PDB file of C-alpha atoms in Angstrom:
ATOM      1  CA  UNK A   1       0.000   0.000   0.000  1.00  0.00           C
ATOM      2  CA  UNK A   2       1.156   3.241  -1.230  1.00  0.00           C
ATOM      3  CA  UNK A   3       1.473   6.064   1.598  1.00  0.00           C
ATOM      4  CA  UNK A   4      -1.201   8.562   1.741  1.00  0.00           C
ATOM      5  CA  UNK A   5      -0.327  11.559   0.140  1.00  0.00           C
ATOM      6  CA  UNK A   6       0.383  15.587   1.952  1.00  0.00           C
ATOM      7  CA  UNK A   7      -2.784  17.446   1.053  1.00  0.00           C
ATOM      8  CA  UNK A   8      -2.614  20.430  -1.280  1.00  0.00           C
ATOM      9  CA  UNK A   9      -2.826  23.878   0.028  1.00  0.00           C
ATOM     10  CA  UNK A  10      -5.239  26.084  -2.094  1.00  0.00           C
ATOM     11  CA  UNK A  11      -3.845  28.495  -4.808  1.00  0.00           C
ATOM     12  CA  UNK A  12      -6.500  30.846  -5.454  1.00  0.00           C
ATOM     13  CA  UNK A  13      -7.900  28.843  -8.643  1.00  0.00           C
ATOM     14  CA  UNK A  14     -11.462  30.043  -7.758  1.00  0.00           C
ATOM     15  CA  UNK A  15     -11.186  33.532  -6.208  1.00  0.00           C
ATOM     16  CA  UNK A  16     -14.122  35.309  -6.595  1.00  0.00           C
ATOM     17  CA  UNK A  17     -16.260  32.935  -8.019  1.00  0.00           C
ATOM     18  CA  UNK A  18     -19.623  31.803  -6.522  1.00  0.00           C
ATOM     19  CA  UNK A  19     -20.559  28.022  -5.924  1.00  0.00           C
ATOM     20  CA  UNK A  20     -23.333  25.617  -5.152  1.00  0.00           C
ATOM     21  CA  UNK A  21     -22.534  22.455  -4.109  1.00  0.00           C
ATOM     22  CA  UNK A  22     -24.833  19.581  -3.570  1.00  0.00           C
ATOM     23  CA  UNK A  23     -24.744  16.649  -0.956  1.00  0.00           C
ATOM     24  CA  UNK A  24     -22.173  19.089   1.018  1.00  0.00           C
ATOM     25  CA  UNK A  25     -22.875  17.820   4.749  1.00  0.00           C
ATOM     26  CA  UNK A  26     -20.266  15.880   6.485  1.00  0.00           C
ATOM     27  CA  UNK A  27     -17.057  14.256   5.344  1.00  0.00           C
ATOM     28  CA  UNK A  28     -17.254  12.963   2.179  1.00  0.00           C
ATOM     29  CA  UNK A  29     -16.775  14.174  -1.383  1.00  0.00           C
ATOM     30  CA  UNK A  30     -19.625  16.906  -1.332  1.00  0.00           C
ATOM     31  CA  UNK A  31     -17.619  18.488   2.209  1.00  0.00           C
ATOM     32  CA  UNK A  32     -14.377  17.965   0.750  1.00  0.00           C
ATOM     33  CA  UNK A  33     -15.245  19.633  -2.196  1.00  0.00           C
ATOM     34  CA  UNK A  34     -16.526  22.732  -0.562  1.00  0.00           C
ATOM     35  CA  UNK A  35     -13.522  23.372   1.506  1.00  0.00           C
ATOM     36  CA  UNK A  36     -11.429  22.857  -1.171  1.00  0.00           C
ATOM     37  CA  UNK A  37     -13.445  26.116  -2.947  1.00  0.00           C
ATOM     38  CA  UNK A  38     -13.230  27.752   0.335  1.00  0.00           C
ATOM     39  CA  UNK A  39      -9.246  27.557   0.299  1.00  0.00           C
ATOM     40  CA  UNK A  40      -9.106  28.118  -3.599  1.00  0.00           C
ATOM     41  CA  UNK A  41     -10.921  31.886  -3.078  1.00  0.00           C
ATOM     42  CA  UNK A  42     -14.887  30.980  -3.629  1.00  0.00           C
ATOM     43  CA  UNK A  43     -17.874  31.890  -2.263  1.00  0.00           C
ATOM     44  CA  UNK A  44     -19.977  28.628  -1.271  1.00  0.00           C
ATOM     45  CA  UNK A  45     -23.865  27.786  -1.234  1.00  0.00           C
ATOM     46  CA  UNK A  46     -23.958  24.223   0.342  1.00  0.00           C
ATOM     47  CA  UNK A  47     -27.198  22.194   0.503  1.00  0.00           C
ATOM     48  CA  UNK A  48     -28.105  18.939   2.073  1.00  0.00           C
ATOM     49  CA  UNK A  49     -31.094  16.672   2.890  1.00  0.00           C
ATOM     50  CA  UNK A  50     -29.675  16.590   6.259  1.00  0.00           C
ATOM     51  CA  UNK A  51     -30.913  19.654   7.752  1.00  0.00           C
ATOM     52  CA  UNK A  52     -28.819  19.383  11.086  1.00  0.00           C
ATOM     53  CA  UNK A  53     -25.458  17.623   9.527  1.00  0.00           C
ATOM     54  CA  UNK A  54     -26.091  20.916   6.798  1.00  0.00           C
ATOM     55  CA  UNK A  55     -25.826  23.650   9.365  1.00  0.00           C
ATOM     56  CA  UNK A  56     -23.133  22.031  11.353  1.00  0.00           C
ATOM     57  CA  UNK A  57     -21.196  22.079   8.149  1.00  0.00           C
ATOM     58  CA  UNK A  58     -21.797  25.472   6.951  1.00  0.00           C
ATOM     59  CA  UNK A  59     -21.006  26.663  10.908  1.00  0.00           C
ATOM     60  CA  UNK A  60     -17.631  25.080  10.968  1.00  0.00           C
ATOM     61  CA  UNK A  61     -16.767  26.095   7.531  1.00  0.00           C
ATOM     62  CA  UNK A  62     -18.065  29.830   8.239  1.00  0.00           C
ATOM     63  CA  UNK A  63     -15.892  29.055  11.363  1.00  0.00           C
ATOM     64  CA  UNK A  64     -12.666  29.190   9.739  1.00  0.00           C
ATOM     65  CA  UNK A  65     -13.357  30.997   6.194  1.00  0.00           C
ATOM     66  CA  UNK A  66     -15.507  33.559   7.394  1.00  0.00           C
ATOM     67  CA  UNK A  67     -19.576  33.996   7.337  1.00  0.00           C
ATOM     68  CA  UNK A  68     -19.761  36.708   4.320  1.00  0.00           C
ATOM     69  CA  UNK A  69     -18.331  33.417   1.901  1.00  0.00           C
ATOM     70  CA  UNK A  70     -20.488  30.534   3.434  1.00  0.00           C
ATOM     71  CA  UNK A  71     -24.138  29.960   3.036  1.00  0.00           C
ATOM     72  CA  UNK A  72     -26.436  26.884   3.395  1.00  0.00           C
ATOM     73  CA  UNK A  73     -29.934  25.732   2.417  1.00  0.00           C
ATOM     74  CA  UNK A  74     -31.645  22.032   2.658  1.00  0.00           C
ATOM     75  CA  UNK A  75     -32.513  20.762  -0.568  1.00  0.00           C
ATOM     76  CA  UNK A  76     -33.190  17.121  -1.582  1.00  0.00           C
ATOM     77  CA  UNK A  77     -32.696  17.546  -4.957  1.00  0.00           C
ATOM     78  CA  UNK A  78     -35.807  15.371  -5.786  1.00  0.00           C
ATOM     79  CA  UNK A  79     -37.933  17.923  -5.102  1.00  0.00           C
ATOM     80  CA  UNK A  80     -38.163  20.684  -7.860  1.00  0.00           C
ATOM     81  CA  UNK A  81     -39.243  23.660  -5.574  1.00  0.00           C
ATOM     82  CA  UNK A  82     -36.367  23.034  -3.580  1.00  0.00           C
ATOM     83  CA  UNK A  83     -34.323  23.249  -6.177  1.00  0.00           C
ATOM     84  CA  UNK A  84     -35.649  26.174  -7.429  1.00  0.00           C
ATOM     85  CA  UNK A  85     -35.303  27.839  -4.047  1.00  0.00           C
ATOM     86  CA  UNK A  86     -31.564  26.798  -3.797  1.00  0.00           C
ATOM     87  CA  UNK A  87     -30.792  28.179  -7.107  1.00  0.00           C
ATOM     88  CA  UNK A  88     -33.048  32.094  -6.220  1.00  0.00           C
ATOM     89  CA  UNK A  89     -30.799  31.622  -2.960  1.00  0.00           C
ATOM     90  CA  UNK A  90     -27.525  31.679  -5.179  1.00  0.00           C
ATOM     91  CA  UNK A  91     -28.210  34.972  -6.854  1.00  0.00           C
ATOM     92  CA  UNK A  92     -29.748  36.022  -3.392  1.00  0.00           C
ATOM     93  CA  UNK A  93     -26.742  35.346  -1.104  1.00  0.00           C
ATOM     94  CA  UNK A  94     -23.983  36.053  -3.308  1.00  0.00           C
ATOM     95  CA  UNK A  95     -25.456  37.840  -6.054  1.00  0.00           C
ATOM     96  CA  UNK A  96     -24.248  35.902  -9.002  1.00  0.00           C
ATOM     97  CA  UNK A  97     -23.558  31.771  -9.668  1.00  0.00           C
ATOM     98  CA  UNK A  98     -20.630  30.552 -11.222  1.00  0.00           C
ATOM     99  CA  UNK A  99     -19.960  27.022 -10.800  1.00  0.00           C
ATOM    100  CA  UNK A 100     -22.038  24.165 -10.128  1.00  0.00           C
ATOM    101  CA  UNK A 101     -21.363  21.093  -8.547  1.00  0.00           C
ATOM    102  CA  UNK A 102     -23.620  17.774  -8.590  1.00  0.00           C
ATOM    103  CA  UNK A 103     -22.999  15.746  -5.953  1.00  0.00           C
ATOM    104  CA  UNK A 104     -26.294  14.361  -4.283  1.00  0.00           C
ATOM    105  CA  UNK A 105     -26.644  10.799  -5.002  1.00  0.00           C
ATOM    106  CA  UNK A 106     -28.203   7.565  -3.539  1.00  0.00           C
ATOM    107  CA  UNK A 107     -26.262   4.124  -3.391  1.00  0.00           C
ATOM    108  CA  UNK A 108     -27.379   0.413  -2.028  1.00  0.00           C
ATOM    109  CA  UNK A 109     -27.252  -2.828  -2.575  1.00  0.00           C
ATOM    110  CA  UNK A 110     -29.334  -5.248  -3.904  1.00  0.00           C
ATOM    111  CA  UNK A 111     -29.346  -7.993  -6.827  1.00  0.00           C
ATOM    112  CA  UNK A 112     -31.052  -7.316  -9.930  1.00  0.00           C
ATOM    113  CA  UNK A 113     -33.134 -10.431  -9.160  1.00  0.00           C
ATOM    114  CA  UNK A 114     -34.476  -9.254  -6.093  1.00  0.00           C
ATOM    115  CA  UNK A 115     -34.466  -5.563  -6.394  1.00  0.00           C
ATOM    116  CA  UNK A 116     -38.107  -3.829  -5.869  1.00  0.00           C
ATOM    117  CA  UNK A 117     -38.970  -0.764  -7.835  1.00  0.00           C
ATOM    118  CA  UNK A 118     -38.695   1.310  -5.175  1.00  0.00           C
ATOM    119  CA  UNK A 119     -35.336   0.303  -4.585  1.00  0.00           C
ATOM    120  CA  UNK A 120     -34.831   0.911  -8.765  1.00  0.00           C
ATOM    121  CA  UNK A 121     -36.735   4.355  -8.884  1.00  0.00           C
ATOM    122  CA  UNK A 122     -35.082   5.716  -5.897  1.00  0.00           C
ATOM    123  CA  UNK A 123     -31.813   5.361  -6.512  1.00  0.00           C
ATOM    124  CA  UNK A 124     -32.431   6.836 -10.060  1.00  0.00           C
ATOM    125  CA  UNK A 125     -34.446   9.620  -9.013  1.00  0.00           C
ATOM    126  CA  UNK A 126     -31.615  11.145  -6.448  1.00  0.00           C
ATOM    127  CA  UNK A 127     -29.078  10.125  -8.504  1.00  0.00           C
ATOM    128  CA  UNK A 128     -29.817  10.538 -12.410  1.00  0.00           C
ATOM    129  CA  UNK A 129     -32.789  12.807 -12.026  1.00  0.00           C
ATOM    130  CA  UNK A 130     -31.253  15.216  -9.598  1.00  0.00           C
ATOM    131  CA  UNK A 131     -28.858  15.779 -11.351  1.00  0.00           C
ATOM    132  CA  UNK A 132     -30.501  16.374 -14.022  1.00  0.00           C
ATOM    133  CA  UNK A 133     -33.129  19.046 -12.340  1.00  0.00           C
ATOM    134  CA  UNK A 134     -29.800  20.663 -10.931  1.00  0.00           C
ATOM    135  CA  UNK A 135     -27.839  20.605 -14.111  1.00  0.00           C
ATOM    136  CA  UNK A 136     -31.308  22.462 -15.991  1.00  0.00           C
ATOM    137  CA  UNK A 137     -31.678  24.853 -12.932  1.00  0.00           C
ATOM    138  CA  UNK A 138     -27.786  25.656 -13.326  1.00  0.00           C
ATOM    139  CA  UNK A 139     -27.951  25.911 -17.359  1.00  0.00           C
ATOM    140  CA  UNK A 140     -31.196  28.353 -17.213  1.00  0.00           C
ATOM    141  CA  UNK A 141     -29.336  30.439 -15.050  1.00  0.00           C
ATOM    142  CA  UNK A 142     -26.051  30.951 -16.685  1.00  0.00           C
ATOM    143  CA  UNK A 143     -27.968  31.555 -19.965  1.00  0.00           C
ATOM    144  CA  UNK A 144     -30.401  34.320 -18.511  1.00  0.00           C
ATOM    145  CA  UNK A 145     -27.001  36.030 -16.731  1.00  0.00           C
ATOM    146  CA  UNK A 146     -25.082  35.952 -19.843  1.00  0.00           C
ATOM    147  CA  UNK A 147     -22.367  34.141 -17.302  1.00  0.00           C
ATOM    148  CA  UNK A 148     -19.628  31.536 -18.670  1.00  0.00           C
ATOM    149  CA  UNK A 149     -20.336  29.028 -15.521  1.00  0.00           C
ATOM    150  CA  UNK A 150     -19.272  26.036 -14.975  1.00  0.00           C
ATOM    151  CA  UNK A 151     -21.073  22.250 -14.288  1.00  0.00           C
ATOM    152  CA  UNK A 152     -19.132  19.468 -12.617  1.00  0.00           C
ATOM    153  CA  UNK A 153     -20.959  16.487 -12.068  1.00  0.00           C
ATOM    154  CA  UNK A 154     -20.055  13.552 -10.016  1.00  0.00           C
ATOM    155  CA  UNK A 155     -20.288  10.108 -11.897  1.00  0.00           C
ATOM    156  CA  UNK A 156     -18.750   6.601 -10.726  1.00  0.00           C
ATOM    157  CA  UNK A 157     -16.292   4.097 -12.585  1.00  0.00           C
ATOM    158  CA  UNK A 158     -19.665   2.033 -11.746  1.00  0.00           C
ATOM    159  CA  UNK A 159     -20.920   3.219 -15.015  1.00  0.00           C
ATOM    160  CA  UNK A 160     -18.205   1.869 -16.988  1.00  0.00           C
ATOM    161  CA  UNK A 161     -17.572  -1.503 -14.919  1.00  0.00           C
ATOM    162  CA  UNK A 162     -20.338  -4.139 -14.122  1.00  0.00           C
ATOM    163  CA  UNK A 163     -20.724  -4.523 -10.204  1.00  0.00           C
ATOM    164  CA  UNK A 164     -22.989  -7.592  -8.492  1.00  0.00           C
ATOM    165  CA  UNK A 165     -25.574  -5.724  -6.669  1.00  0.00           C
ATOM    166  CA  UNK A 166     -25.347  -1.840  -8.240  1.00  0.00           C
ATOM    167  CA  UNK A 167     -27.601  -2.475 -11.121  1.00  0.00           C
ATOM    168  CA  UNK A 168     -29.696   0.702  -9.778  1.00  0.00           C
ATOM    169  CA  UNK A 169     -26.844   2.686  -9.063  1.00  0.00           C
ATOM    170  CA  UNK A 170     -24.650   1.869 -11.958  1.00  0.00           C
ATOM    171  CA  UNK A 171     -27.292   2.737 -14.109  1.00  0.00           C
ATOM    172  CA  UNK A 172     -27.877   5.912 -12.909  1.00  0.00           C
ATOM    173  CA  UNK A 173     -24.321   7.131 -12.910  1.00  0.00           C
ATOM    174  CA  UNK A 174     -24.062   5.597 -16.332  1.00  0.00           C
ATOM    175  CA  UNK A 175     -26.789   8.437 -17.102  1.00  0.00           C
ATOM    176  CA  UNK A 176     -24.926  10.925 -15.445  1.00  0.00           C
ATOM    177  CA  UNK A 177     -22.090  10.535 -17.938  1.00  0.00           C
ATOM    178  CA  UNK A 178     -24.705  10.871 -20.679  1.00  0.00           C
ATOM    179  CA  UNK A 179     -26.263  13.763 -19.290  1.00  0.00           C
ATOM    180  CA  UNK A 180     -22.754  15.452 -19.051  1.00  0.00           C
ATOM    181  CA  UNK A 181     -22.069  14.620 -22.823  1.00  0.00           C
ATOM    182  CA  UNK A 182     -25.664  15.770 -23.658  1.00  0.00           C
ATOM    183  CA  UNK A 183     -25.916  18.832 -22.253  1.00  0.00           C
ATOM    184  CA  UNK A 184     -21.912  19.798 -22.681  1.00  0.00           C
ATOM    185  CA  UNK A 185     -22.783  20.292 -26.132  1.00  0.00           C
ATOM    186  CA  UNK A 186     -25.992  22.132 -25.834  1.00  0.00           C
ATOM    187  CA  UNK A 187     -24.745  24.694 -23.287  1.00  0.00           C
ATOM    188  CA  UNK A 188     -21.269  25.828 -25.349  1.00  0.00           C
ATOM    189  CA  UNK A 189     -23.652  28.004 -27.751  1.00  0.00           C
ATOM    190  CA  UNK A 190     -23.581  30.513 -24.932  1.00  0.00           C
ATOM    191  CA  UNK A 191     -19.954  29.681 -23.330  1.00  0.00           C
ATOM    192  CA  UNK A 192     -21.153  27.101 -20.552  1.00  0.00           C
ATOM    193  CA  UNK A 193     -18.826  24.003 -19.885  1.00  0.00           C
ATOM    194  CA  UNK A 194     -19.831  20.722 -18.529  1.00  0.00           C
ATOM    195  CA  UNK A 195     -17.806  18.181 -17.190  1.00  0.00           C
ATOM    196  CA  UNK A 196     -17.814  15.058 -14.966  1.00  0.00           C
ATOM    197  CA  UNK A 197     -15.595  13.310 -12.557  1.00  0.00           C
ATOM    198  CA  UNK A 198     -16.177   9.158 -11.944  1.00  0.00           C
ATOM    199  CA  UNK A 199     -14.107   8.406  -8.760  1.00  0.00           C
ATOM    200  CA  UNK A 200     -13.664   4.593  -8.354  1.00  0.00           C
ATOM    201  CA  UNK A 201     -13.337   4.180  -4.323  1.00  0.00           C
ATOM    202  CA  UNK A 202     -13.244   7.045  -2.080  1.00  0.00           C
ATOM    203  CA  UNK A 203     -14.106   6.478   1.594  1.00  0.00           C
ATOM    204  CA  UNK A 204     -14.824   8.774   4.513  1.00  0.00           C
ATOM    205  CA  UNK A 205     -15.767   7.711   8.188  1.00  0.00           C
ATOM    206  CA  UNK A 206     -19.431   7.592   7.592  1.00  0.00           C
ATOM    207  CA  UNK A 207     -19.262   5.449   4.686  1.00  0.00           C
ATOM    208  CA  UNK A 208     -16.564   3.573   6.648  1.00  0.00           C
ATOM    209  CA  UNK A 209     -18.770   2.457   9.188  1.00  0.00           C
ATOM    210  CA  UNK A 210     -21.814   0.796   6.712  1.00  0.00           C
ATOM    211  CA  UNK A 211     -19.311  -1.088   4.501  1.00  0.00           C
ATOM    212  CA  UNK A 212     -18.256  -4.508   6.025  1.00  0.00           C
ATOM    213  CA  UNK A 213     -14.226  -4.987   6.303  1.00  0.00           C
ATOM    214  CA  UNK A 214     -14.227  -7.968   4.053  1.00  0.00           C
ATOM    215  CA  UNK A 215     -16.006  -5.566   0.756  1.00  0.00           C
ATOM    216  CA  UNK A 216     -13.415  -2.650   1.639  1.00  0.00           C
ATOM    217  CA  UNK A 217     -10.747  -5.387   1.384  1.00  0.00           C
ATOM    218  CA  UNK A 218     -11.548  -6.532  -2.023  1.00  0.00           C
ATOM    219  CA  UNK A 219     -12.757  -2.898  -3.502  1.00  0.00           C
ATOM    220  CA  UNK A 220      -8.887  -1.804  -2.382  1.00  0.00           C
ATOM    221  CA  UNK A 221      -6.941  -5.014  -3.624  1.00  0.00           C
ATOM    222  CA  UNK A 222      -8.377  -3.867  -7.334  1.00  0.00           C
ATOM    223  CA  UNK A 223      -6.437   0.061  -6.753  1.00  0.00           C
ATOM    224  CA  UNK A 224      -3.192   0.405  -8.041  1.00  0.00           C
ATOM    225  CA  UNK A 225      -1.999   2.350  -4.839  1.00  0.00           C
ATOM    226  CA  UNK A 226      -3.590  -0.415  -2.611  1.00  0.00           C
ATOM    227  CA  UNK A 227      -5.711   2.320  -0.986  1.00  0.00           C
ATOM    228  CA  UNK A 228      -8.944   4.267  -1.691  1.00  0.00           C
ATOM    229  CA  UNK A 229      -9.309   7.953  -2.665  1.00  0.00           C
ATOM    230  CA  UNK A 230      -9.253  10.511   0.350  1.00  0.00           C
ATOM    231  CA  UNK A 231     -12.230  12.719  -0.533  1.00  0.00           C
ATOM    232  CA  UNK A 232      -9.981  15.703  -0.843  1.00  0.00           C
ATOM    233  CA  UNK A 233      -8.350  14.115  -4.015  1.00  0.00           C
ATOM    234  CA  UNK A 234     -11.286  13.762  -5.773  1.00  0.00           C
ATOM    235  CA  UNK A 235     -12.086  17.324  -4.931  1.00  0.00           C
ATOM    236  CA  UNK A 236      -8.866  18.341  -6.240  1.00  0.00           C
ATOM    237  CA  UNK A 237      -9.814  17.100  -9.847  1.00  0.00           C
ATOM    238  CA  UNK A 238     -13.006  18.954  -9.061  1.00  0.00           C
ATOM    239  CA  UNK A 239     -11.238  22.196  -8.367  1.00  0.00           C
ATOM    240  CA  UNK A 240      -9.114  21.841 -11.838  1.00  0.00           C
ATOM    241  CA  UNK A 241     -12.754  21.488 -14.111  1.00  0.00           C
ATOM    242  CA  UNK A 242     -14.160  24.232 -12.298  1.00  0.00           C
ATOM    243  CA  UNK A 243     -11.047  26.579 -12.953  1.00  0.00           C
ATOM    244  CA  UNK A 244      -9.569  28.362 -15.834  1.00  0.00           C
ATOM    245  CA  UNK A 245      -7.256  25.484 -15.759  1.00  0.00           C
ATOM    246  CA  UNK A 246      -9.916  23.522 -18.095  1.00  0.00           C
ATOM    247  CA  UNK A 247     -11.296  26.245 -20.106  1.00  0.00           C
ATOM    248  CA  UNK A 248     -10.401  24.020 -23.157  1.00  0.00           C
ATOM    249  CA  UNK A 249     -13.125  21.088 -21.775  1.00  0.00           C
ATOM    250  CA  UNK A 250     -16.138  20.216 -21.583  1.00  0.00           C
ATOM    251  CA  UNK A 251     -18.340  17.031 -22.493  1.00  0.00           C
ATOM    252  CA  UNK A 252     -15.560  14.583 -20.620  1.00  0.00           C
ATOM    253  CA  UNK A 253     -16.140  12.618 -17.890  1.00  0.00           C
ATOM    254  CA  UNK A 254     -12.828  12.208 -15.943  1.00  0.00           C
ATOM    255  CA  UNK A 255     -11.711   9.131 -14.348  1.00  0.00           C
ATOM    256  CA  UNK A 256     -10.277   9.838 -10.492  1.00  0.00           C
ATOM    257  CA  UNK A 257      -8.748   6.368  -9.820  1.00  0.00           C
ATOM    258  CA  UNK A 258      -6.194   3.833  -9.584  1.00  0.00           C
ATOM    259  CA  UNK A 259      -8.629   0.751 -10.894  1.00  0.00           C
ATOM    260  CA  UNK A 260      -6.475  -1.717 -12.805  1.00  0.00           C
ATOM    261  CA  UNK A 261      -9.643  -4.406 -13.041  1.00  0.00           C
TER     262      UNK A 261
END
């Protein structure tokens, strides 16, 4: 197992850019991702279904980058008021959007065999069709501002490799990619990239604690580095398609892994 790397200090990639980013409670990629912006010079609108795990977030983040560039707002991204209202609160807060980032999604497991619908149509509906109603609510906006924004989605290597039991899930971020590709080339008439990353196995202590030791084992043996992601480096890829540092992309869906099967 390779050692963990040092974590990258921010360089001002983002300064004075406004961002909403899904799914941004807690530890994982959504959190990582908006303290990475924080450190890189943004402004950040975070949203959550978790109303309590949201404000906790946005308090310790306001905590150390100050309350003027920190705002939050529950949304489950299911819901297309919500949405709507997490979008108004962009322009509201910070008075302009620049970036978006999709993160909400819903995972489980269950064979195709056995699955219910509910299982099928839930995991789609958070994962596929929120990001969808985000991705619209983010492309109306930058074309009634005249703005140049920015779209990152988050996919999963799960759409490119078959997995027992993530027929639902796979499936969904399989649509992801689409929807990247799809509306990448709609939105560049009026200067709007869209890109996605598709991390293979990042953990964080919450998902840590609801997957067994022996599936953690066999997810890592299939990374190069013998290790999974720390949520911070997928962020980091994040951070580089939201920047200047891409302006040249959109439509591509990045890999953020060290898979070799």
């Amino acid at each position: 197992m390779s050692a963990k790397p040092e974590y990258v200090p921010g360089h001002g990639l983002l300064r004075g850019r406004t961002a909403v980013i899904t799914a941004a409670a807690g530890a994982g990629i959504g959190g990582a991702t908006a303290r990475k912006f924080l450190e890189e010079g943004a402004r950040v609108l975070i949203s959550d279904a978790h109303a309590r795990r949201l404000k906790e977030s946005e308090q310790a983040l306001a905590d150390e980058f100050g309350a003027a560039n920190v705002a939050s707002l529950p949304c489950d991204v299911t819901d297309e008021e919500q949405v709507a209202a997490l979008f108004a609160l962009a322009a509201e807060a910070h008075g302009s959007l620049d970036i978006v980032v999709n993160n909400a999604g819903l995972g489980g497991t269950s064979d195709l065999v056995d699955m219910t619908d509910d299982q099928w149509s839930r995991v789609l509906d958070v994962t596929l069709n929120g990001t969808f109603r985000c991705t619209r609510a983010a492309l109306r906006a930058f074309r009634d501002t005249g703005r140049h924004g920015v779209v990152v989605n988050n996919a999963s290597v799960v759409g490119w490799r078959a997995q027992a039991g993530q027929a639902h899930y796979a499936a969904a971020k399989a649509g992801v990619m689409a929807l990247t590709r799809c509306a990448a080339i709609e939105a560049a008439a009026y200067g709007v990239r869209v890109n996605a990353v598709s991390p293979s196995l990042a953990m964080h202590p919450h998902l840590v604690k609801v997957t067994s030791a022996e599936l953690l084992a066999e997810l890592t043996e299939k990374e190069a580095f013998g290790r999974y992601a720390e949520p911070w480096e997928i962020a980091n890829v994040i951070v580089f398609l939201a920047s200047g540092y891409s302006s040249y992309m959109t439509g591509e869906v990045v890999s953020v892994s060290s898979r070799h099967a």
